[in-house]
Short mmCIF file of C-alpha atoms in Angstrom, two decimals:
data_model
loop_
_atom_site.label_atom_id
_atom_site.label_comp_id
_atom_site.label_asym_id
_atom_site.label_seq_id
_atom_site.Cartn_x
_atom_site.Cartn_y
_atom_site.Cartn_z
CA MET I 374 -0.01 0.01 -0.01
CA VAL I 375 2.83 2.39 0.90
CA ASN I 376 4.63 1.58 -2.38
CA ARG I 377 1.44 2.27 -4.41
CA GLN I 378 0.95 5.64 -2.65
CA LYS I 379 4.61 6.52 -3.29
CA ALA I 380 4.25 5.60 -7.00
CA LEU I 381 1.09 7.74 -7.32
CA LEU I 382 2.85 10.62 -5.63
CA MET I 383 5.83 10.39 -8.01
CA THR I 384 3.48 10.24 -10.99
CA LEU I 385 1.66 13.38 -9.72
CA ILE I 386 4.95 15.21 -9.37
CA ALA I 387 5.98 14.24 -12.85
CA LEU I 388 2.61 15.46 -14.23
CA LEU I 389 3.05 18.80 -12.48
CA ILE I 390 6.57 19.27 -13.90
CA TYR I 391 5.98 17.88 -17.40
CA PRO I 392 2.23 17.96 -17.91
CA ASN I 393 2.46 17.47 -21.68
CA ASP I 394 5.41 15.12 -21.75
CA ILE I 395 3.90 12.07 -20.17
CA PHE I 396 0.81 11.32 -22.18
CA GLY I 397 1.41 13.23 -25.45
CA ASN I 398 -0.22 16.50 -26.69
CA ASN I 399 3.30 17.86 -27.08
CA HIS I 400 3.41 21.15 -28.97
CA TYR I 401 6.46 19.79 -30.75
CA HIS I 402 4.44 16.86 -32.00
CA SER I 403 3.71 17.16 -35.70
CA VAL I 404 3.56 14.73 -38.49
CA SER I 405 3.09 17.33 -41.12
CA GLY I 406 5.76 18.73 -43.26
CA GLY I 407 7.25 15.32 -43.97
CA ALA I 408 8.38 14.70 -40.35
CA PHE I 409 8.77 11.00 -39.27
CA PRO I 410 7.21 9.78 -35.99
CA PRO I 411 9.62 8.43 -33.38
CA GLU I 412 10.24 4.69 -33.31
CA PHE I 413 12.46 2.17 -31.49
CA ALA I 414 15.49 1.16 -33.42
CA ASP I 415 15.99 -2.07 -31.49
CA THR I 416 14.61 -4.05 -28.58
CA ILE I 417 15.87 -3.68 -25.01
CA GLN I 418 18.15 -6.49 -24.04
CA ASN I 419 17.47 -8.38 -20.82
CA VAL I 420 20.18 -7.94 -18.19
CA THR I 421 21.43 -10.49 -15.64
CA VAL I 422 23.92 -9.32 -12.97
CA SER I 423 25.28 -10.61 -9.73
CA LEU I 424 24.24 -9.03 -6.50
CA GLY I 425 26.24 -5.85 -5.87
CA ARG I 426 27.24 -5.31 -9.53
CA ASP I 427 26.06 -2.54 -11.86
CA ALA I 428 23.39 -2.90 -14.50
CA THR I 429 22.56 -0.78 -17.57
CA PHE I 430 19.48 -0.77 -19.87
CA THR I 431 19.88 0.83 -23.35
CA CYS I 432 16.89 2.14 -25.32
CA LEU I 433 17.54 3.05 -29.00
CA VAL I 434 15.15 5.60 -30.57
CA ASN I 435 15.00 7.05 -34.09
CA HIS I 436 13.38 10.39 -35.04
CA LEU I 437 12.79 11.40 -31.42
CA GLY I 438 12.35 15.07 -32.37
CA GLY I 439 10.74 17.03 -29.59
CA TYR I 440 9.38 13.93 -27.80
CA ARG I 441 10.78 12.71 -24.50
CA VAL I 442 11.96 9.31 -23.21
CA GLY I 443 10.90 8.05 -19.83
CA TRP I 444 11.87 5.04 -17.65
CA LEU I 445 9.42 3.15 -15.46
CA LYS I 446 9.68 0.08 -13.16
CA VAL I 447 6.74 -1.96 -14.25
CA ASP I 448 5.86 -3.92 -11.10
CA THR I 449 5.74 -0.87 -8.82
CA LYS I 450 4.70 1.70 -11.49
CA ALA I 451 7.46 3.91 -10.09
CA ILE I 452 8.85 6.43 -12.54
CA GLN I 453 12.65 6.22 -12.60
CA ALA I 454 13.49 9.11 -14.95
CA ILE I 455 12.08 11.38 -17.66
CA HIS I 456 14.49 12.42 -20.38
CA ASP I 457 17.68 13.46 -18.52
CA HIS I 458 16.00 14.07 -15.15
CA VAL I 459 15.95 11.39 -12.42
CA ILE I 460 12.63 11.18 -10.64
CA THR I 461 13.14 8.36 -8.16
CA HIS I 462 14.76 8.97 -4.80
CA ASN I 463 16.97 5.92 -5.31
CA ASN I 464 20.43 7.46 -5.43
CA ARG I 465 21.76 4.36 -7.17
CA VAL I 466 19.72 5.17 -10.30
CA SER I 467 21.05 7.53 -13.01
CA VAL I 468 20.44 8.23 -16.74
CA SER I 469 22.56 9.20 -19.72
CA HIS I 470 22.05 9.67 -23.45
CA ARG I 471 23.95 10.20 -26.68
CA ASP I 472 22.82 12.05 -29.83
CA HIS I 473 19.13 11.80 -28.82
CA THR I 474 19.15 8.16 -30.11
CA THR I 475 20.78 6.19 -27.28
CA TRP I 476 19.12 6.45 -23.87
CA ASN I 477 20.60 4.59 -20.87
CA LEU I 478 19.22 3.72 -17.44
CA HIS I 479 22.01 2.89 -14.95
CA ILE I 480 21.50 1.01 -11.64
CA LYS I 481 24.56 0.78 -9.39
CA ASN I 482 25.20 -1.79 -6.74
CA VAL I 483 22.20 -3.87 -7.74
CA GLN I 484 20.13 -5.38 -4.90
CA GLU I 485 17.58 -8.13 -4.96
CA GLN I 486 14.68 -5.66 -4.75
CA ASP I 487 15.85 -4.09 -8.02
CA GLU I 488 14.94 -7.24 -9.96
CA GLY I 489 11.99 -6.84 -12.35
CA ARG I 490 10.91 -5.41 -15.70
CA TYR I 491 11.90 -1.89 -16.67
CA MET I 492 10.00 0.08 -19.37
CA CYS I 493 11.39 2.61 -21.83
CA GLN I 494 8.50 4.76 -23.17
CA ILE I 495 8.09 7.63 -25.64
CA ASN I 496 5.35 10.13 -24.88
CA THR I 497 3.60 9.80 -28.26
CA ASP I 498 -0.12 9.46 -28.65
CA PRO I 499 -0.69 6.60 -28.21
CA MET I 500 2.36 5.98 -26.05
CA LYS I 501 5.11 3.73 -27.41
CA SER I 502 7.02 1.47 -25.04
CA GLN I 503 9.24 -1.62 -24.67
CA THR I 504 10.52 -3.47 -21.66
CA GLY I 505 13.62 -5.35 -20.51
CA MET I 506 14.05 -7.75 -17.60
CA LEU I 507 16.59 -7.29 -14.85
CA SER I 508 17.54 -10.60 -13.22
CA VAL I 509 19.64 -10.56 -10.08
CA VAL I 510 21.66 -13.67 -9.33
CA VAL I 511 23.08 -14.29 -5.89
CA PRO I 512 26.16 -16.42 -5.13
CA PRO I 513 25.59 -19.24 -2.64
CA ASP I 514 25.81 -18.64 1.06
CA PHE I 515 25.35 -21.14 3.91
CA ILE I 516 22.48 -20.94 6.33
CA PRO I 517 24.31 -21.25 9.68
CA GLU I 518 21.40 -22.49 11.74
CA GLU I 519 20.70 -25.29 9.24
CA THR I 520 24.29 -26.41 8.69
CA SER I 521 26.20 -28.85 10.89
CA SER I 522 29.31 -28.00 12.86
CA ASP I 523 32.13 -30.26 14.10
CA VAL I 524 30.93 -33.53 15.63
CA MET I 525 32.27 -36.28 17.88
CA VAL I 526 31.04 -39.88 17.75
CA ARG I 527 32.09 -43.21 19.22
CA GLU I 528 33.42 -45.79 16.74
CA GLY I 529 30.56 -47.85 15.33
CA GLY I 530 28.04 -45.06 15.80
CA GLN I 531 26.15 -42.90 13.30
CA VAL I 532 26.71 -39.33 12.05
CA LYS I 533 24.23 -37.17 10.21
CA LEU I 534 25.70 -34.04 8.60
CA MET I 535 23.43 -31.32 7.26
CA CYS I 536 24.39 -28.53 4.88
CA ARG I 537 21.96 -25.97 3.51
CA ALA I 538 22.67 -22.84 1.45
CA ARG I 539 20.72 -19.97 -0.07
CA GLY I 540 21.31 -18.27 -3.41
CA VAL I 541 19.78 -17.42 -6.78
CA PRO I 542 19.39 -19.76 -8.51
CA PRO I 543 19.16 -22.26 -5.63
CA PRO I 544 22.60 -23.90 -5.11
CA SER I 545 23.39 -27.62 -5.29
CA ILE I 546 25.21 -29.27 -2.38
CA SER I 547 28.03 -31.87 -2.66
CA TRP I 548 30.37 -33.47 -0.16
CA ARG I 549 34.05 -34.39 -0.39
CA ARG I 550 36.77 -35.41 2.06
CA GLU I 551 39.57 -32.91 2.53
CA ASP I 552 42.21 -35.61 2.42
CA GLY I 553 40.98 -36.87 -0.97
CA LYS I 554 39.88 -40.27 0.35
CA ASN I 555 36.50 -41.76 -0.67
CA ILE I 556 33.36 -41.35 1.39
CA ILE I 557 31.95 -44.69 2.64
CA ILE I 558 28.12 -44.87 2.33
CA ARG I 559 26.44 -47.77 4.19
CA LYS I 560 22.76 -48.42 3.62
CA PRO I 561 20.92 -51.36 5.29
CA PHE I 562 19.18 -53.77 3.02
CA ALA I 563 15.38 -53.50 2.91
CA GLY I 564 13.82 -54.87 6.10
CA ASN I 565 17.13 -55.25 7.92
CA ALA I 566 17.91 -53.71 11.28
CA LEU I 567 20.76 -51.22 11.65
CA ASN I 568 23.04 -53.87 13.15
CA GLN I 569 22.60 -56.24 10.23
CA LYS I 570 24.47 -56.36 6.92
CA SER I 571 24.32 -53.23 4.81
CA HIS I 572 25.06 -52.22 1.27
CA VAL I 573 28.37 -50.42 1.12
CA THR I 574 29.48 -48.01 -1.61
CA SER I 575 32.58 -45.86 -1.86
CA VAL I 576 32.31 -42.55 -3.66
CA ASN I 577 34.69 -39.62 -4.19
CA GLU I 578 31.83 -37.11 -4.12
CA TYR I 579 28.36 -37.36 -2.59
CA HIS I 580 25.47 -35.17 -3.67
CA GLY I 581 22.68 -33.98 -1.36
CA GLU I 582 22.08 -31.69 1.59
CA GLU I 583 22.22 -34.58 4.09
CA LEU I 584 25.20 -36.93 4.51
CA ARG I 585 24.56 -39.93 6.77
CA LEU I 586 27.44 -42.08 7.87
CA MET I 587 26.58 -45.39 9.55
CA LYS I 588 28.82 -47.72 11.58
CA ILE I 589 31.58 -45.18 11.30
CA SER I 590 35.14 -46.35 11.75
CA ARG I 591 38.35 -44.62 12.75
CA ASN I 592 39.50 -44.54 9.15
CA GLU I 593 36.57 -42.25 8.32
CA MET I 594 37.77 -39.67 10.81
CA GLY I 595 38.74 -36.35 9.31
CA VAL I 596 37.48 -33.18 7.68
CA TYR I 597 34.50 -33.26 5.31
CA LEU I 598 33.87 -30.41 2.91
CA CYS I 599 30.33 -29.23 2.12
CA ILE I 600 30.44 -27.41 -1.21
CA ALA I 601 27.63 -25.13 -2.44
CA ILE I 602 27.55 -24.03 -6.09
CA ASN I 603 24.90 -22.43 -8.35
CA GLY I 604 26.94 -21.17 -11.27
CA VAL I 605 27.41 -17.73 -9.76
CA PRO I 606 30.92 -17.20 -8.50
CA PRO I 607 32.25 -17.69 -6.03
CA ALA I 608 31.32 -21.21 -4.90
CA VAL I 609 31.60 -21.67 -1.14
CA SER I 610 32.64 -24.56 1.06
CA LYS I 611 32.42 -25.36 4.79
CA ARG I 612 34.82 -27.59 6.73
CA ILE I 613 33.14 -29.99 9.14
CA SER I 614 35.40 -32.15 11.30
CA ILE I 615 34.36 -35.63 12.45
CA ASN I 616 36.23 -36.99 15.46
CA VAL I 617 35.80 -40.77 16.01
CA HIS I 618 36.65 -41.77 19.59
CA PHE I 619 37.82 -45.23 20.60
CA SER I 620 39.94 -46.86 23.31
CA PRO I 621 43.72 -47.14 22.81
CA VAL I 622 45.10 -50.09 20.87
CA ILE I 623 48.76 -51.15 20.70
CA HIS I 624 50.34 -53.18 17.89
CA VAL I 625 53.82 -54.62 18.44
CA PRO I 626 55.52 -56.01 15.29
CA ASN I 627 58.33 -57.78 17.21
CA GLN I 628 57.63 -58.98 20.77
CA LEU I 629 60.92 -60.88 20.90
CA VAL I 630 64.09 -59.01 20.03
CA GLY I 631 67.65 -60.35 20.25
CA ALA I 632 70.90 -58.40 19.84
CA PRO I 633 74.59 -58.74 20.78
CA LEU I 634 76.09 -56.68 23.56
CA GLY I 635 77.64 -53.41 22.55
CA THR I 636 75.17 -52.75 19.70
CA ASP I 637 72.28 -50.33 19.33
CA VAL I 638 68.77 -51.82 19.62
CA VAL I 639 65.51 -50.32 18.38
CA LEU I 640 62.18 -51.31 19.98
CA GLU I 641 58.88 -49.92 18.64
CA CYS I 642 55.16 -50.02 19.20
CA PHE I 643 52.27 -48.61 17.11
CA VAL I 644 49.50 -46.93 19.11
CA GLU I 645 46.01 -46.03 17.81
CA ALA I 646 43.88 -43.84 20.06
CA SER I 647 41.29 -41.08 19.89
CA PRO I 648 41.38 -38.85 21.79
CA LYS I 649 45.14 -38.88 21.82
CA SER I 650 46.76 -40.98 24.46
CA ILE I 651 49.71 -40.50 26.79
CA ASN I 652 52.40 -42.90 25.60
CA TYR I 653 55.55 -44.00 27.46
CA TRP I 654 58.02 -46.90 27.98
CA VAL I 655 58.51 -48.88 31.23
CA LYS I 656 61.17 -51.32 32.39
CA ASP I 657 61.23 -52.88 35.86
CA ASN I 658 58.33 -50.60 36.84
CA ALA I 659 60.32 -47.49 36.04
CA MET I 660 59.47 -45.06 33.28
CA ILE I 661 62.18 -44.62 30.64
CA ILE I 662 63.08 -41.14 29.53
CA SER I 663 65.57 -39.91 26.98
CA SER I 664 69.17 -40.02 28.29
CA GLN I 665 72.67 -40.76 27.13
CA GLN I 666 71.79 -44.43 26.69
CA HIS I 667 68.09 -44.19 25.81
CA ASP I 668 66.48 -42.22 22.96
CA VAL I 669 62.65 -42.00 23.25
CA GLN I 670 60.69 -40.73 20.23
CA THR I 671 57.01 -40.51 19.32
CA ILE I 672 56.32 -40.12 15.57
CA GLU I 673 52.81 -39.16 14.41
CA LYS I 674 51.72 -41.32 11.46
CA SER I 675 48.10 -40.21 11.11
CA ARG I 676 45.38 -38.35 12.98
CA PHE I 677 44.98 -41.23 15.39
CA GLU I 678 48.15 -43.36 15.05
CA VAL I 679 51.63 -42.79 16.49
CA ARG I 680 54.81 -44.83 16.37
CA MET I 681 56.67 -45.19 19.68
CA VAL I 682 60.42 -45.75 19.19
CA LEU I 683 62.89 -46.65 21.93
CA THR I 684 66.60 -46.79 20.94
CA ILE I 685 68.98 -48.44 23.44
CA ARG I 686 72.56 -47.50 22.72
CA ASN I 687 75.53 -49.75 23.47
CA LEU I 688 73.45 -52.66 24.80
CA GLN I 689 74.66 -54.00 28.18
CA LYS I 690 73.62 -56.99 30.28
CA ASP I 691 71.50 -54.87 32.61
CA ASN I 692 69.55 -53.60 29.61
CA VAL I 693 68.30 -57.15 28.83
CA GLY I 694 64.78 -57.85 30.03
CA THR I 695 61.12 -56.99 29.40
CA TYR I 696 60.10 -53.56 28.11
CA LYS I 697 56.52 -52.31 28.11
CA CYS I 698 54.98 -49.68 25.90
CA VAL I 699 51.96 -48.11 27.61
CA ALA I 700 49.13 -45.94 26.22
CA LYS I 701 46.54 -44.18 28.41
CA SER I 702 43.59 -42.01 27.49
CA SER I 703 40.26 -40.96 28.99
CA LEU I 704 38.64 -44.03 27.38
CA GLY I 705 41.04 -46.55 28.82
CA ASP I 706 44.64 -47.79 28.93
CA VAL I 707 46.62 -50.64 27.36
CA GLU I 708 50.13 -51.98 27.45
CA SER I 709 52.19 -54.49 25.51
CA SER I 710 55.51 -56.21 26.23
CA ILE I 711 58.72 -56.70 24.27
CA ARG I 712 61.38 -59.09 25.54
CA LEU I 713 64.96 -58.06 24.74
CA TYR I 714 67.58 -60.81 25.05
CA GLU I 715 71.26 -61.19 24.37
CA ILE I 716 72.58 -63.15 21.37
CA SER I 717 76.13 -63.93 20.43
CA GLY I 718 77.30 -61.72 17.58
CA PRO I 719 79.69 -58.94 16.60
CA THR I 720 80.16 -55.86 18.73
CA LYS I 721 80.67 -52.50 17.13
CA ALA I 722 84.44 -52.99 17.19
CA GLN I 723 84.07 -56.29 15.30
CA THR I 724 81.75 -55.16 12.54
CA ALA I 725 84.56 -54.52 10.07
CA ALA I 726 85.34 -58.25 9.84
CA ARG I 727 81.75 -59.23 8.98
CA PRO I 728 80.26 -59.35 5.47
CA SER I 729 78.06 -56.46 4.41
CA VAL I 730 74.33 -57.16 4.30
CA TYR I 731 72.79 -53.65 4.19
CA ASP I 732 74.19 -50.36 3.02
CA GLU I 733 71.87 -48.02 4.89
CA GLU I 734 73.46 -46.75 8.07
CA ASP I 735 76.86 -46.12 9.64
CA GLU I 736 76.04 -48.14 12.77
CA THR I 737 74.81 -51.64 13.52
CA VAL I 738 71.16 -51.57 14.57
CA TYR I 739 69.22 -54.51 15.94
CA GLY I 740 65.55 -54.92 16.62
CA SER I 741 63.77 -52.76 14.02
CA ALA I 742 59.98 -53.14 13.89
CA GLU I 743 60.06 -53.37 10.12
CA ILE I 744 60.84 -57.09 9.39
CA GLU I 745 63.79 -57.14 7.07
CA LYS I 746 65.95 -59.80 5.40
CA ILE I 747 68.92 -61.32 7.25
CA GLU I 748 71.42 -63.98 6.30
CA ASN I 749 70.22 -67.57 6.41
CA LYS I 750 73.26 -68.67 8.41
CA LEU I 751 72.74 -66.00 11.03
CA LEU I 752 69.10 -67.05 11.44
CA PHE I 753 70.08 -70.71 11.68
CA VAL I 754 72.69 -70.15 14.40
CA ASP I 755 70.43 -67.80 16.34
CA ASN I 756 67.60 -70.33 16.34
CA MET I 757 69.86 -73.09 17.56
CA ILE I 758 71.13 -70.92 20.42
CA ASN I 759 67.53 -70.31 21.50
CA GLY I 760 66.59 -73.94 21.24
CA TYR I 761 65.07 -73.93 17.75
CA VAL I 762 66.35 -76.01 14.84
CA GLU I 763 64.12 -74.43 12.21
CA TYR I 764 63.03 -71.01 11.09
CA PRO I 765 60.60 -69.19 13.39
CA SER I 766 56.90 -69.53 12.61
CA VAL I 767 54.65 -66.55 11.95
CA ALA I 768 53.60 -66.56 15.61
CA THR I 769 57.21 -66.38 16.75
CA SER I 770 58.68 -62.86 16.96
CA MET I 771 61.71 -62.69 14.73
CA PRO I 772 64.59 -60.43 15.80
CA THR I 773 65.23 -58.02 13.00
CA VAL I 774 68.82 -57.32 12.16
CA ARG I 775 70.13 -54.44 10.06
CA ILE I 776 73.90 -54.36 9.62
CA GLY I 777 75.47 -51.08 8.61
CA LYS I 778 77.88 -50.20 5.85
CA LYS I 779 81.18 -50.10 7.73
CA ARG I 780 81.92 -53.70 7.01
CA GLN I 781 84.29 -55.47 4.68
CA THR I 782 82.56 -56.97 1.66
CA ILE I 783 83.56 -60.55 0.88
CA GLY I 784 84.44 -61.21 -2.75
CA ALA I 785 82.75 -64.08 -4.54
CA ASN I 786 86.03 -65.67 -5.65
CA SER I 787 87.92 -65.50 -2.35
CA ASN I 788 88.53 -69.12 -1.28
CA ALA I 789 90.36 -68.03 1.90
CA ASP I 790 87.33 -66.05 2.96
CA HIS I 791 85.01 -68.99 2.34
CA ARG I 792 87.23 -71.25 4.46
CA ARG I 793 87.32 -68.63 7.21
CA ARG I 794 83.50 -68.42 7.26
CA GLY I 795 83.22 -72.22 7.36
CA SER I 796 85.71 -72.39 10.22
CA ASP I 797 83.80 -69.76 12.18
CA LEU I 798 80.51 -71.62 11.73
CA LEU I 799 82.12 -74.90 12.82
CA ILE I 800 83.47 -73.29 15.99
CA VAL I 801 80.00 -71.92 16.83
CA LEU I 802 78.36 -75.32 16.27
CA MET I 803 80.91 -77.00 18.54
CA LEU I 804 80.30 -74.46 21.27
CA ILE I 805 76.55 -75.06 21.03
CA ILE I 806 76.99 -78.85 21.22
CA GLY I 807 79.29 -78.48 24.21
CA HIS I 808 76.75 -76.19 25.86
CA ARG I 809 73.97 -78.74 25.37
CA LYS I 810 76.05 -81.54 26.89
CA CYS I 811 76.78 -79.48 29.95
CA GLN I 812 73.04 -79.04 30.42
#
C-alpha cells in the first residue's frame, strides 16, 4: 500500500513538472511537413547481474524530435526518470544519453529488490514502449542455523551431517573429504535392522544436503567439505570435522628381540587412540626417559596413530629384560611387552670383519619393527642358540637385524674367505653342542 501511494505521488509530481510530456499532446508533435514519427531502433536487451554489480538498460530511438523518453519500473509503477531528469529517490539510479538516439538507465550496486521489468517509453499518442528484464543472481551462502558444525562420535556409531545454502538460482550441495579419500556410504538392506548387513558403496563425491554415515570407523575420521555451487561465482565450502573416539590399541611388530652386547637396539610399538593417548616406555616398573643411553621418540603417522620408538645405545647386560609400551587415554589404557635378550654376535668394534648385508646406516642396529631380510646362516645359528632347529613360525617374533655399511665386503672368488667363514661356523656349532652336553 505504501509503495502504491509513493508511486502515485511520483506520478503526480511528474505530471506537475511535465504535464504534456507524459501522455502526449506535445506542442512539438507534428507529423506534417514530412516529419517522421519516433520509433524504437532495437529491442531492449534483458540484463542479468550478480548481486552488488552494476546494470545498464539501453533504449535506441530514431526520429525522437521534440518527444521525450521516460523510464518506469513496471511492477511498482514507479517512474525512474524522464528524459535526462531522475525522478526516483533511489540514489543508485542515473540516466545518460547520446545524440538523442541512445538512452541509458544505470543502476549501481544492484540489490535483490531491483529485480523486475523496466519500461522505456516515448510520450507519443498513443504511447510507445518496450521493456527489458533485470535478473539478479546471488552467489551461494550457507544458512548457519541449518548447517552442521564439528561432531564427535564413538566408533561404530552414526553421524548425520546437514548442509543448507541460499542463493539465486538455488545452489546444489556436494560433499568431499579434505584428504581426498573416498566417502563410505552404508545403507541397510530393505527390512534389515541397523546392526545387520548393509550395502556399502565408496564414492569420491556425494550429492545432497544430508550426508549420513553409519557404523563409522576410525579410518573415516577427518574433515569433510560441504560445497555449495549455483553457477554464480564464487562457490563456497564449509569444513566439518568428524572426530571418532575409541579406546587405545597397541600393535607390536616384534615382541621378541635379540641383539649382541655393545650394539644399538631399536624397539617400537604402534598406538592407535582417539582422543590422543599419553604414551611412554617402562622397564622394571620405572618409566624410561631420553638419556645418554636411551632415545625415546614418538612419531605421528596419522590423525589417530603414532609410532613409539625406543633406541637403546651400546646394549649392556643390565639392559636385557622386558620392556613395556603403555598408552593411556580418557577411554582406557593398554600396554604391551617386548622381551629383549642377548645373542652372540659382533660388537661395534668387530663389525669390520663381517660381510656387508645392508648399506643403509653407519652403525649396527638390531631390533627394528620393520621385518627385514637377514642372512640364512645367522638365522640358523640364532635359532639353535635359543633352542630352535628351524626357522621361526609366523607366531614367533623374529629379531630384526640391520647391519650397517662399515663392514668389509667378501668377494665371490675368495677361497680363503670362504674357508674362514666355514671355520667360524664350525666353532660356533661346537660351542653349542658343548653347551647342550653341559646341560
